[in-house]
mmCIF file of C-alpha atoms and ligand atoms in Angstrom:
data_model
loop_
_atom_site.group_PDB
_atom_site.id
_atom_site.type_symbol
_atom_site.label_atom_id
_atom_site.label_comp_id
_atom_site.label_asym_id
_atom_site.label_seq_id
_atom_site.Cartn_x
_atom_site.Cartn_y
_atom_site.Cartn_z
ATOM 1 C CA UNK A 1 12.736 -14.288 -6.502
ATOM 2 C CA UNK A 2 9.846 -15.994 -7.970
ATOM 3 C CA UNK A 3 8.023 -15.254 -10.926
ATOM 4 C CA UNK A 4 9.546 -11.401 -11.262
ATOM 5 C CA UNK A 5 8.719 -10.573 -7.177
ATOM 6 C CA UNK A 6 11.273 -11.071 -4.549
ATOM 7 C CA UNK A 7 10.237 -13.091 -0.915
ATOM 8 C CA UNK A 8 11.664 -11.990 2.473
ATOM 9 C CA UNK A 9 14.167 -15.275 3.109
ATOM 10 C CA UNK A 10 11.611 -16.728 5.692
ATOM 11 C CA UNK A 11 11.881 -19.818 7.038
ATOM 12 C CA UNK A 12 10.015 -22.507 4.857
ATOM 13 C CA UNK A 13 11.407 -20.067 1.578
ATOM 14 C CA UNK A 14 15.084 -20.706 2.756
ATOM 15 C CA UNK A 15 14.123 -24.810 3.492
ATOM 16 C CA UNK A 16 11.656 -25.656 0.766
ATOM 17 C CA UNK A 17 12.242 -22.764 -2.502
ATOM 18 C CA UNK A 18 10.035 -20.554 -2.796
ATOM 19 C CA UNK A 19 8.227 -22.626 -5.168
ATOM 20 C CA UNK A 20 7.602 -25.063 -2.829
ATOM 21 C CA UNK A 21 6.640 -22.452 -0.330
ATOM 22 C CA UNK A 22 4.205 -20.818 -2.018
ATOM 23 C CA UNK A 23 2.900 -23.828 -3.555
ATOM 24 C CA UNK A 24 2.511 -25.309 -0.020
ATOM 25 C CA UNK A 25 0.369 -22.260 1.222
ATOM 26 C CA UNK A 26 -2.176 -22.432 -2.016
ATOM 27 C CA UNK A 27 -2.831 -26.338 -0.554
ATOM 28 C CA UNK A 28 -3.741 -25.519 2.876
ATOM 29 C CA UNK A 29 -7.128 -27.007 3.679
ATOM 30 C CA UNK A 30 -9.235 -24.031 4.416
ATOM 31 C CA UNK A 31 -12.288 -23.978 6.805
ATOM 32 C CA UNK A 32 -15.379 -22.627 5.523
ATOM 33 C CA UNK A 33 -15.158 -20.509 9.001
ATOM 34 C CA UNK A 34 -11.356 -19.146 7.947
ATOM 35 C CA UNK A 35 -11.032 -15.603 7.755
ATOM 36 C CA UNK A 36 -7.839 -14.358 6.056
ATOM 37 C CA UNK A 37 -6.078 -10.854 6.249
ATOM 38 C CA UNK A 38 -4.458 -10.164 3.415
ATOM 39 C CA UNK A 39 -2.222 -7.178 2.878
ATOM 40 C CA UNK A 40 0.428 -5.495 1.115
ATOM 41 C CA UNK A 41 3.272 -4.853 4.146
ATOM 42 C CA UNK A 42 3.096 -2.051 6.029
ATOM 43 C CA UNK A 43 -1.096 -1.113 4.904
ATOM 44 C CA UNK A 44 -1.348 -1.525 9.038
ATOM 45 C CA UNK A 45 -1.864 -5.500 9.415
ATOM 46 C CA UNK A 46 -1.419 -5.926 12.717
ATOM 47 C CA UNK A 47 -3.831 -2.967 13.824
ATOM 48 C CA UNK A 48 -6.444 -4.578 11.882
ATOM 49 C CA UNK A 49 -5.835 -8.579 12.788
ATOM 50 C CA UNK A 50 -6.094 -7.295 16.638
ATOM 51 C CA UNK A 51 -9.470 -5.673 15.959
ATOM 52 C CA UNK A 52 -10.530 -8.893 13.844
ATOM 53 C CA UNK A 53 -9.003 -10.975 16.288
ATOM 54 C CA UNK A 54 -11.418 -9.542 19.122
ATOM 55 C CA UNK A 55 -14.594 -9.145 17.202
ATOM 56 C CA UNK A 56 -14.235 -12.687 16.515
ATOM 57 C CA UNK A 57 -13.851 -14.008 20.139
ATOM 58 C CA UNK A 58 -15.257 -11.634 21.797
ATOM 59 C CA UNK A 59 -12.333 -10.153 23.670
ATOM 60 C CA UNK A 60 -11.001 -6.854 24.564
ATOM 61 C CA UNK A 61 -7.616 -7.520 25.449
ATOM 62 C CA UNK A 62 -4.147 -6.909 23.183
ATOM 63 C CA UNK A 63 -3.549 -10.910 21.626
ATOM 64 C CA UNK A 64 -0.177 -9.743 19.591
ATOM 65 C CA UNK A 65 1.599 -13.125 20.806
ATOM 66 C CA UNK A 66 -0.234 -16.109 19.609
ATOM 67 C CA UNK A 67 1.395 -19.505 20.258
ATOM 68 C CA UNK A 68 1.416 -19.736 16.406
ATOM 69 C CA UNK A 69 1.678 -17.186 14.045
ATOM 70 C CA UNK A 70 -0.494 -17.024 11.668
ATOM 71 C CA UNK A 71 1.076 -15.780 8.852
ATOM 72 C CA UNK A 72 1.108 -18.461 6.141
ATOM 73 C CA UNK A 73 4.082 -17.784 4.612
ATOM 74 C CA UNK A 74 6.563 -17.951 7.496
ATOM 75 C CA UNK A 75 5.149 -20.785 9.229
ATOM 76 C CA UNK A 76 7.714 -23.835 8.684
ATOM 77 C CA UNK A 77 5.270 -26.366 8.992
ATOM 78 C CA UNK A 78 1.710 -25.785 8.024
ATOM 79 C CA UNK A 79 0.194 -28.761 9.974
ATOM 80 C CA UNK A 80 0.358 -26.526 12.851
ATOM 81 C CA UNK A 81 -2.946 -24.873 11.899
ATOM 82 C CA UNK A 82 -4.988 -27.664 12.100
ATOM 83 C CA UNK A 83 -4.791 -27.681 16.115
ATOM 84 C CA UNK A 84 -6.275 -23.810 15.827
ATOM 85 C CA UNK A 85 -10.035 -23.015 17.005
ATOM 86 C CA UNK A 86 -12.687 -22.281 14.303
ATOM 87 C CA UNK A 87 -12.886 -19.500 13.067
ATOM 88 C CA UNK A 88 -9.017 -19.249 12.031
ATOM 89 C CA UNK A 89 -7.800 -16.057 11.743
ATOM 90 C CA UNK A 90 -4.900 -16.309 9.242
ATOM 91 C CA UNK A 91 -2.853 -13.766 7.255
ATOM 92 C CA UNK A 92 -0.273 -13.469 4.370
ATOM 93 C CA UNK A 93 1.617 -10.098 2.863
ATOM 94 C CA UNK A 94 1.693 -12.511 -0.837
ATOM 95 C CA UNK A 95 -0.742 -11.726 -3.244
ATOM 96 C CA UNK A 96 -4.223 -12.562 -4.257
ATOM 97 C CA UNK A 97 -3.004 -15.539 -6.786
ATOM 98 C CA UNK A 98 -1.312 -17.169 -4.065
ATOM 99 C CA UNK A 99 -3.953 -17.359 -1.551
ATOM 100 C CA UNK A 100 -4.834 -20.840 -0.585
ATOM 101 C CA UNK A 101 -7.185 -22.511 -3.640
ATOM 102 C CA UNK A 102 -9.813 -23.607 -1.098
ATOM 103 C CA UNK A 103 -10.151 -20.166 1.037
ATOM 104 C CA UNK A 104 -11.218 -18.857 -2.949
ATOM 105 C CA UNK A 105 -13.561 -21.861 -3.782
ATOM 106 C CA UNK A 106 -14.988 -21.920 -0.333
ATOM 107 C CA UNK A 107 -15.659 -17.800 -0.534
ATOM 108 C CA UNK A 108 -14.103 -17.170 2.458
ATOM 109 C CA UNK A 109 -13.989 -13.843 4.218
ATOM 110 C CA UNK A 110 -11.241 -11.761 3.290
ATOM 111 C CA UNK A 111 -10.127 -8.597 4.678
ATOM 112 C CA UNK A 112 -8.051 -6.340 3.118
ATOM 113 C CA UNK A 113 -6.672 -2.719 4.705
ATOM 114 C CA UNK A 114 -4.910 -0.114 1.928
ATOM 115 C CA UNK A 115 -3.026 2.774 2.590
ATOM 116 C CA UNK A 116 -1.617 5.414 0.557
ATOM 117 C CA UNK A 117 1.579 3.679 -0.924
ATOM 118 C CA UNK A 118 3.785 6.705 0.131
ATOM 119 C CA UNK A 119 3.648 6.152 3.578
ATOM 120 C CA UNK A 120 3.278 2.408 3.103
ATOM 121 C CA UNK A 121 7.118 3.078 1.415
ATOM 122 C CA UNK A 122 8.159 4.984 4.137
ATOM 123 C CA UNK A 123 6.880 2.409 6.711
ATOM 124 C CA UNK A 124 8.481 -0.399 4.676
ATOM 125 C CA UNK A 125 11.840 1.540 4.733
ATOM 126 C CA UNK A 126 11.999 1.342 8.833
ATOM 127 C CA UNK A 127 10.619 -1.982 8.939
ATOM 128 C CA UNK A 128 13.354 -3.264 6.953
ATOM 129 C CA UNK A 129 16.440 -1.239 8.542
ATOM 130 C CA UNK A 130 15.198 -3.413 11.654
ATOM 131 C CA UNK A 131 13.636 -6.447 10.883
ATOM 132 C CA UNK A 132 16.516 -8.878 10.892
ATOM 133 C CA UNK A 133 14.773 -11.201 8.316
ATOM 134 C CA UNK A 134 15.032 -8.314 5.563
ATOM 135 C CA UNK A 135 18.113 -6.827 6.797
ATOM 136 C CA UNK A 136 18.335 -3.906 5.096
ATOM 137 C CA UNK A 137 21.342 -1.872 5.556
ATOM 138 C CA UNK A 138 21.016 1.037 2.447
ATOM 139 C CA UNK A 139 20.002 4.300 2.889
ATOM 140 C CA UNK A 140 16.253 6.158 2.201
ATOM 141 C CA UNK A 141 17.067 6.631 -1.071
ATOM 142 C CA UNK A 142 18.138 2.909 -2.159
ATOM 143 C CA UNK A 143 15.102 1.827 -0.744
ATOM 144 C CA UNK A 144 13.299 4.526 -2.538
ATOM 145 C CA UNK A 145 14.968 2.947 -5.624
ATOM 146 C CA UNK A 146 14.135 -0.653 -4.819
ATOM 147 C CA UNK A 147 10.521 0.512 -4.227
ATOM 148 C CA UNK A 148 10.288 2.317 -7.926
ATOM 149 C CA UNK A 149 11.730 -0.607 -9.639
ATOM 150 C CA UNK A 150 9.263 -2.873 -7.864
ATOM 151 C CA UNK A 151 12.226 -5.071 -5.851
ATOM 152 C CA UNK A 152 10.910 -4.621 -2.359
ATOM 153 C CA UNK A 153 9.907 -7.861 -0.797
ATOM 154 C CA UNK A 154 6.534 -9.479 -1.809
ATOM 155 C CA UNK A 155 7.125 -6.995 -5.065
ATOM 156 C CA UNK A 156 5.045 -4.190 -6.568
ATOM 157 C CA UNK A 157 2.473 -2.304 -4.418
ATOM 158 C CA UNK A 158 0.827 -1.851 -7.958
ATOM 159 C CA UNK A 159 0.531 -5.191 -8.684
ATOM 160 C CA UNK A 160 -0.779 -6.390 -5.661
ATOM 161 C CA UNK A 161 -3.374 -3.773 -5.104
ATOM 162 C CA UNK A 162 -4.874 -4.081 -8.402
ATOM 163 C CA UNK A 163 -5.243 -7.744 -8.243
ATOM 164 C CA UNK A 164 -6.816 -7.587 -5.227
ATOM 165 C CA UNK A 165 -9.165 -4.934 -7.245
ATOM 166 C CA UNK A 166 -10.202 -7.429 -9.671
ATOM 167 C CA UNK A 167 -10.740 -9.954 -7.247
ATOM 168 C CA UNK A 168 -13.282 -7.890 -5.562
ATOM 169 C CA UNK A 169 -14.892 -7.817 -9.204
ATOM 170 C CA UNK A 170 -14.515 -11.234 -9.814
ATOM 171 C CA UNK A 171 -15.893 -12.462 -6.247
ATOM 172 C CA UNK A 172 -18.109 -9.970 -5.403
ATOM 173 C CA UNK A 173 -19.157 -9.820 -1.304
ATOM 174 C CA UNK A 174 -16.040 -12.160 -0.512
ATOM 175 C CA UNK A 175 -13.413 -9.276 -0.031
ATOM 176 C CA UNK A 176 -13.384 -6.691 2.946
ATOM 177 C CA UNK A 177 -11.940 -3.305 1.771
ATOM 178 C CA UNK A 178 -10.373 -0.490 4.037
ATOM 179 C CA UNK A 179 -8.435 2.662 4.234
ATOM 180 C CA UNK A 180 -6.065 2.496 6.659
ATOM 181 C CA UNK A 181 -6.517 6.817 6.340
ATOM 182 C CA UNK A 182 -10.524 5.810 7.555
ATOM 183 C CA UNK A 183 -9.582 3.819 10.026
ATOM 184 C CA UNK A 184 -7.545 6.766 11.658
ATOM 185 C CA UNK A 185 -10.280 9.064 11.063
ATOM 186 C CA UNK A 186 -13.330 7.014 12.229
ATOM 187 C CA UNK A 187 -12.198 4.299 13.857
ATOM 188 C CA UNK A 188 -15.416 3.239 15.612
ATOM 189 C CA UNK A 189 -16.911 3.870 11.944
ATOM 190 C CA UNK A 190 -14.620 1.634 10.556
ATOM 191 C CA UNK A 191 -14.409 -1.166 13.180
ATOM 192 C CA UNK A 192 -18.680 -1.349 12.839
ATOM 193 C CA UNK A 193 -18.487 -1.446 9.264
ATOM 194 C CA UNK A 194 -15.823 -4.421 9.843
ATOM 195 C CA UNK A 195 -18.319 -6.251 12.254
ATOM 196 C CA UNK A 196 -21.111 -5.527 9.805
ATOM 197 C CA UNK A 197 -18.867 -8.018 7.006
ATOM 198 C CA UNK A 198 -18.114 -10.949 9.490
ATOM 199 C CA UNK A 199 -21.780 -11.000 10.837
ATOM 200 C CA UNK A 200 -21.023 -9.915 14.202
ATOM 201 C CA UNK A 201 -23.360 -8.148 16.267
ATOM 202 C CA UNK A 202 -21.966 -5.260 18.587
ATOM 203 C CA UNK A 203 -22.701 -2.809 20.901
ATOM 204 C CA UNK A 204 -21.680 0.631 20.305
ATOM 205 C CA UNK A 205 -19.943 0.016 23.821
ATOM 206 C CA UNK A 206 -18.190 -2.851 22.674
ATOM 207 C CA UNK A 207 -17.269 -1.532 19.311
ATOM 208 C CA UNK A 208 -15.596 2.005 21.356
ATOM 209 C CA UNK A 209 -13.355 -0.628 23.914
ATOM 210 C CA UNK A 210 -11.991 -2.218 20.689
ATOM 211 C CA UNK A 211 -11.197 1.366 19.115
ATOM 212 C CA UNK A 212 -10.013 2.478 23.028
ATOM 213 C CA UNK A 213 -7.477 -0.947 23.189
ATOM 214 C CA UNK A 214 -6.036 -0.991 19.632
ATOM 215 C CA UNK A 215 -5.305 2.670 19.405
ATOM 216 C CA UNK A 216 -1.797 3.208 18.313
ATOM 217 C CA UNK A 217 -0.207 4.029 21.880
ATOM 218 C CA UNK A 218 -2.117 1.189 23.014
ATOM 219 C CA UNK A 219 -0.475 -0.873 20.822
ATOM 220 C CA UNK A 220 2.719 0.625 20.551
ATOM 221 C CA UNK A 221 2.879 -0.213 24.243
ATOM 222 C CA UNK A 222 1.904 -3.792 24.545
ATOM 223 C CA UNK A 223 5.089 -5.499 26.333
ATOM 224 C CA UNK A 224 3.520 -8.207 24.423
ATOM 225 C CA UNK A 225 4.143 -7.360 20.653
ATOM 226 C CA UNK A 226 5.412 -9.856 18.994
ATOM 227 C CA UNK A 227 8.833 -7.859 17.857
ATOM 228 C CA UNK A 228 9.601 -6.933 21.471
ATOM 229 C CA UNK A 229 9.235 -10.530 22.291
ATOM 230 C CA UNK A 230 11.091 -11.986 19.363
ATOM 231 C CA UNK A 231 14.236 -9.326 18.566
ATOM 232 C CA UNK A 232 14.116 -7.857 21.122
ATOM 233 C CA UNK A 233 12.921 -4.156 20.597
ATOM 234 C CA UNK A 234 9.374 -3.340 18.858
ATOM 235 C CA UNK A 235 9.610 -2.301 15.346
ATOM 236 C CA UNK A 236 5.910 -2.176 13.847
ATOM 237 C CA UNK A 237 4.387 0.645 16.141
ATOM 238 C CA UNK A 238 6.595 3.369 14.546
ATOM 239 C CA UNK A 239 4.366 6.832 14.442
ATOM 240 C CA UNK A 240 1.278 5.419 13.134
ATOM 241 C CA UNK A 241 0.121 8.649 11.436
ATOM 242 C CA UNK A 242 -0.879 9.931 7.557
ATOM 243 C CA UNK A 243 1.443 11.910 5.993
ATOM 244 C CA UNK A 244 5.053 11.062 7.919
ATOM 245 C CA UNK A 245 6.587 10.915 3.696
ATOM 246 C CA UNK A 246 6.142 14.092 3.632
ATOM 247 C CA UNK A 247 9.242 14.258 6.266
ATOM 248 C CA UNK A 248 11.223 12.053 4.002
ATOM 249 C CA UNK A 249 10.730 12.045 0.334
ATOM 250 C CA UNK A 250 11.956 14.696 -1.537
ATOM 251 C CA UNK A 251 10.640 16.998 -4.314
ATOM 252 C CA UNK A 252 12.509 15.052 -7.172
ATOM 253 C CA UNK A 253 11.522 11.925 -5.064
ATOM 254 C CA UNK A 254 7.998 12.897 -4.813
ATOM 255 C CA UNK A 255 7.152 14.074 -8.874
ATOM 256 C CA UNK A 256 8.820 10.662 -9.715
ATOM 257 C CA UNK A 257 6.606 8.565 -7.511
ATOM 258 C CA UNK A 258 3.229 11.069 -8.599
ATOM 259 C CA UNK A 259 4.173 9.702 -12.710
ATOM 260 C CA UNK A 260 5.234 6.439 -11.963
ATOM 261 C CA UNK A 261 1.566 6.556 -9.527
ATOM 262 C CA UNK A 262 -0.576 8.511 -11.915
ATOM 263 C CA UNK A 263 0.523 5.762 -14.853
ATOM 264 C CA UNK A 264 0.604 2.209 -12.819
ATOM 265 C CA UNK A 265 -2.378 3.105 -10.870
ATOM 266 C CA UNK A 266 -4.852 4.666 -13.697
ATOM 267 C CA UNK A 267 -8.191 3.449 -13.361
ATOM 268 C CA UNK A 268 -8.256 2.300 -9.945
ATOM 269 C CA UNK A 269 -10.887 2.753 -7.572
ATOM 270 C CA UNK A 270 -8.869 2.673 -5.025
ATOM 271 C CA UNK A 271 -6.720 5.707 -6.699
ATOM 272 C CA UNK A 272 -10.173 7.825 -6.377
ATOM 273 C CA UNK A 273 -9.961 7.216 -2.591
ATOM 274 C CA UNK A 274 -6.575 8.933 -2.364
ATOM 275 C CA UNK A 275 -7.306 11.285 -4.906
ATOM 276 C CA UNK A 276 -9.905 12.949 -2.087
ATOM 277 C CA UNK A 277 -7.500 12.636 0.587
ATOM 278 C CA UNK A 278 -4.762 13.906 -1.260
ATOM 279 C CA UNK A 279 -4.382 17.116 0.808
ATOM 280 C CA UNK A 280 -4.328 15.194 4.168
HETATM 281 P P1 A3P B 301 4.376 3.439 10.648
HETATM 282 O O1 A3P B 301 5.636 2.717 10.314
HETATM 283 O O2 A3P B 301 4.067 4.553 9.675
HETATM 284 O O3 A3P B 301 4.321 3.902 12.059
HETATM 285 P P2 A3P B 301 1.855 -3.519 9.415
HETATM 286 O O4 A3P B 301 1.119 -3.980 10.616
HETATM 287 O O5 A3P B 301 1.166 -3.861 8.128
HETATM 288 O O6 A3P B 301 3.293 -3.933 9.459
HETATM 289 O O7 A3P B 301 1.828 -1.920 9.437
HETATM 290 C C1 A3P B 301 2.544 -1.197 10.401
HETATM 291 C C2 A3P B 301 2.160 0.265 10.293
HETATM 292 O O8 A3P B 301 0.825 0.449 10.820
HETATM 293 C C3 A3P B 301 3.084 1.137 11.120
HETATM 294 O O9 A3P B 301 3.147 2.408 10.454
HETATM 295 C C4 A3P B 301 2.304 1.205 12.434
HETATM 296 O O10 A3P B 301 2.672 2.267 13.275
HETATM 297 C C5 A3P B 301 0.898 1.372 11.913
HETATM 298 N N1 A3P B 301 -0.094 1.023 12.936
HETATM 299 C C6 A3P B 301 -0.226 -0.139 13.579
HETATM 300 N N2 A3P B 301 -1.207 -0.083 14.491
HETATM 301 C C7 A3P B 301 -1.700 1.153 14.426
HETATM 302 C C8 A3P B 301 -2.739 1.828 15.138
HETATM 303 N N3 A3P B 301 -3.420 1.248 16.092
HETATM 304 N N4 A3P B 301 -2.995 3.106 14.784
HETATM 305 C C9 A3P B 301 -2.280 3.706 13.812
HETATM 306 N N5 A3P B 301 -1.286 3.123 13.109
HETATM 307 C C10 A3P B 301 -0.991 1.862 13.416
#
C-alpha cells in the first residue's frame, strides 16, 4: 500500500517497494513519439492497445505476445524499453500522478478507455479469482466490499477517473477519451475517431479489418493471448458485453453502489456519459 491505494505484488513492487517502483516508472525517459494507454483495470485495455498497436504499424494481425510487455509497472527492469521501435506503445493501470514526468512535459499522446465502473467491478472480480498475481480467493461479495471501501488493487475507480478528468483540463488535446460502451456500439466509429488523435490516415477498409480482427471472439480466441501463454488458461476475454452486473450485484448491492456513485462521482463529465446509457 502506498499513499492510501494498494499495488498488485508485481515483480519490481515485491524487489524494489513500491516507492521505489513507482518512483522508477515517473523517471523513464520518454520519447516525444511514446504513446501511453492508461487505464483503470478492467475499462478493456487490451482491446484498445491491439487496435492502437495496429494503427500504429500498420498491421492487421492479433500482437497480444510482445517480447516485452509493456506495462510499466510490472516490468523488472525498465532498461528494457530502450531496445523498443519508435513510436513505443506503453501502458500502466496506476494513475495519472504517476505517469512518467517526461511523457507529461513532452505532451505525449495518451489514451484513455472508461467503462461504466459496475461492470468494470464485476470484470475485476473474475480477473482476480484467476490471475495468480492478485490471488483472490473471497467470494462476490468481499470483493464487492473491497471495491466500496476503495481496497482493490491500483485503488479507487473514483479517484483515478477524476484525475484523469482534470488532466484533460489541465493539458488540453494531450489525452484520448473513450467509452468502452462506444466502442461496442460503433466500433469502426470509434477506432476512426482513435486514428483521427494519433494522426493516422485510414481507409474505411482498413479501419473495418481492425474492427473485424479485434472483435471480442477474435480476441477471445487468439492462442496467442498473453494469459493462455503465461498461466496457462486465458482470463481477460471473459463475455465482453455491457450490462453482465446486472447478473451479479444485488438490489441492496446495487442502491449502495448508485449513493456511494451519485456522491464520489458528482460533477463528472464522464458521469453524464453513463447517465444516457443508463438503461443499456
Ligand atoms: P469482461 O470481464 O466483462 O469480459 P482489460 O483489458 O482492461 O483487462 O479489460 C478486460 C475486459 O474487456 C474484459 O471484460 C474483456 O472481455 C473485455 N474485452 C476485451 N476485448 C474486448 C473486445 N474486443 N470486445 C469486447 N470486450 C472486450
Amino acid at each position: 500500500e502506498f499513499e492510501g491505494v494498494r499495488f498488485p505484488a508485481v515483480i519490481p513492487i515485491r524487489k524494489k517497494g513500491v516507492e521505489k517502483a513507482l518512483q522508477d516508472v515517473r523517471e523513464i525517459q520518454s520519447r516525444e513519439s511514446d504513446i501511453m494507454i492508461c487505464t483503470y483495470p478492467k475499462s478493456g485495455t487490451h482491446w484498445v492497445n491491439e487496435v492502437t498497436n495496429m494503427l500504429i504499424r500498420n498491421k492487421t494481425e492479433l500482437d497480444t505476445v510482445t517480447k516485452v510487455s509493456t506495462m510499466l509497472e510490472v516490468i523488472p527492469d525498465l532498461s528494457v524499453l530502450d531496445a523498443l521501435p519508435s513510436p513505443r506503445l506503453l501502458n500502466t493501470h496506476c494513475s495519472f500522478k504517476y505517469l512518467p514526468k517526461k511523457h507529461i512535459e513532452n505532451r505525449c499522446k495518451i489514451i484513455h478507455i472508461i467503462r461504466n465502473p459496475k461492470d468494470v467491478c464485476i470484470s475485476f472480480y473474475y480477473h482476480a479469482k484467476s490471475d495468480p498475481v492478485l490471488d483472490f480467493t473471497g467470494s462476490w461479495d468481499d470483493f464487492f466490499e473491497m471495491w466500496m471501501s476503495d481496497k482493490c488493487p491500483y485503488g479507487s475507480w473514483y479517484n483515478y477517473e477524476k484525475e484523469m478528468e482534470q488532466a484533460e483540463k489541465d493539458f488540453p488535446g494531450m489525452i484520448f477519451t473513450c467509452y468502452f460502451e462506444e466502442m461496442k456500439k460503433d466500433d469502426t466509429g470509434e477506432i476512426q475517431r482513435l486514428a483521427n488523435f494519433l494522426e493516422i490516415p485510414c481507409t474505411e477498409k482498413t479501419i473495418a479489418n481492425i474492427a473485424e480482427t479485434t472483435s471480442f471472439n477474435n480476441m477471445q480466441q487468439n492462442k496467442l493471448d498473453i494469459t493462455k501463454v503465461v498461466s496457462g488458461k486465458g482470463f481477460i476475454y471473459r463475455k465482453g458485453e455491457i450490462g453482465d452486473w446486472k447478473n451479479h450485484f444485488t438490489v441492496a448491492q446495487n442502491e449502495r453502489f448508485d449513493v456511494q456513485y451519485t456522491e464520489r462521482f458528482k460533477g463528472s463529465s464522464y458521469k453524464s456519459f453513463f447517465e444516457q446509457i443508463k438503461e443499456t
